């Protein structure tokens, strides 16, 4: 199961993945992600909720890495992942490292939204 939501007002893409995604469903999800990105401006943010996603096979990992790279190439500024299942977390962390993508991890969708809605932290000024 997957749900992809593009919010042009917040310039945010929300990706929810759950269950065991077969190859055809992964392809369908990837196309939905690209369609969602087309509605956003460069500099968009991404929430990737995988709290209900089960571990995937080698082809699934390759597809995840391709999607992370595509999001970067399309202009994603910041990505936050919501994780609960340990093996899924490990697999996604590995694909992030392989694609040199920095992804913040939180425990809930509400935490992810709060993190991205907060104003950017300011560095202390030096006198």
mmCIF file of N, CA and C in Angstrom, residues 5-7 12 24 44 86 89 91 94 96 100 118 124-125:
data_model
loop_
_atom_site.group_PDB
_atom_site.id
_atom_site.type_symbol
_atom_site.label_atom_id
_atom_site.label_comp_id
_atom_site.label_asym_id
_atom_site.label_seq_id
_atom_site.Cartn_x
_atom_site.Cartn_y
_atom_site.Cartn_z
ATOM 1 N N UNK A 5 1.123 12.240 -1.491
ATOM 2 C CA UNK A 5 0.383 13.489 -1.442
ATOM 3 C C UNK A 5 1.332 14.653 -1.696
ATOM 4 N N UNK A 6 0.992 15.485 -2.667
ATOM 5 C CA UNK A 6 1.756 16.704 -2.930
ATOM 6 C C UNK A 6 0.962 17.883 -2.390
ATOM 7 N N UNK A 7 1.611 18.719 -1.603
ATOM 8 C CA UNK A 7 0.985 19.904 -1.030
ATOM 9 C C UNK A 7 1.732 21.125 -1.566
ATOM 10 N N UNK A 12 5.503 20.534 -0.206
ATOM 11 C CA UNK A 12 5.884 19.314 0.494
ATOM 12 C C UNK A 12 5.284 18.091 -0.178
ATOM 13 N N UNK A 24 5.421 -4.463 -9.114
ATOM 14 C CA UNK A 24 4.465 -3.628 -9.846
ATOM 15 C C UNK A 24 3.985 -2.461 -8.988
ATOM 16 N N UNK A 44 11.513 21.797 -2.432
ATOM 17 C CA UNK A 44 10.432 21.155 -1.690
ATOM 18 C C UNK A 44 11.001 20.255 -0.592
ATOM 19 N N UNK A 86 12.397 -1.926 12.735
ATOM 20 C CA UNK A 86 13.860 -1.818 12.705
ATOM 21 C C UNK A 86 14.512 -2.234 11.384
ATOM 22 N N UNK A 89 14.027 0.367 8.784
ATOM 23 C CA UNK A 89 14.864 1.538 9.100
ATOM 24 C C UNK A 89 16.289 1.298 8.617
ATOM 25 N N UNK A 91 17.340 -0.794 6.274
ATOM 26 C CA UNK A 91 17.402 -0.808 4.813
ATOM 27 C C UNK A 91 17.365 0.612 4.249
ATOM 28 N N UNK A 94 20.618 2.444 4.804
ATOM 29 C CA UNK A 94 21.639 1.974 3.861
ATOM 30 C C UNK A 94 21.458 2.631 2.489
ATOM 31 N N UNK A 96 20.088 5.488 1.914
ATOM 32 C CA UNK A 96 20.444 6.904 2.066
ATOM 33 C C UNK A 96 21.951 7.077 1.997
ATOM 34 N N UNK A 100 24.104 8.965 -0.886
ATOM 35 C CA UNK A 100 24.643 10.190 -0.290
ATOM 36 C C UNK A 100 23.530 11.203 -0.001
ATOM 37 N N UNK A 118 8.783 24.083 11.410
ATOM 38 C CA UNK A 118 9.506 25.001 12.291
ATOM 39 C C UNK A 118 10.393 25.916 11.458
ATOM 40 N N UNK A 124 24.229 31.382 15.789
ATOM 41 C CA UNK A 124 24.522 32.538 16.642
ATOM 42 C C UNK A 124 25.398 33.528 15.886
ATOM 43 N N UNK A 125 25.087 34.786 16.079
ATOM 44 C CA UNK A 125 25.898 35.811 15.405
ATOM 45 C C UNK A 125 27.152 36.067 16.219
#
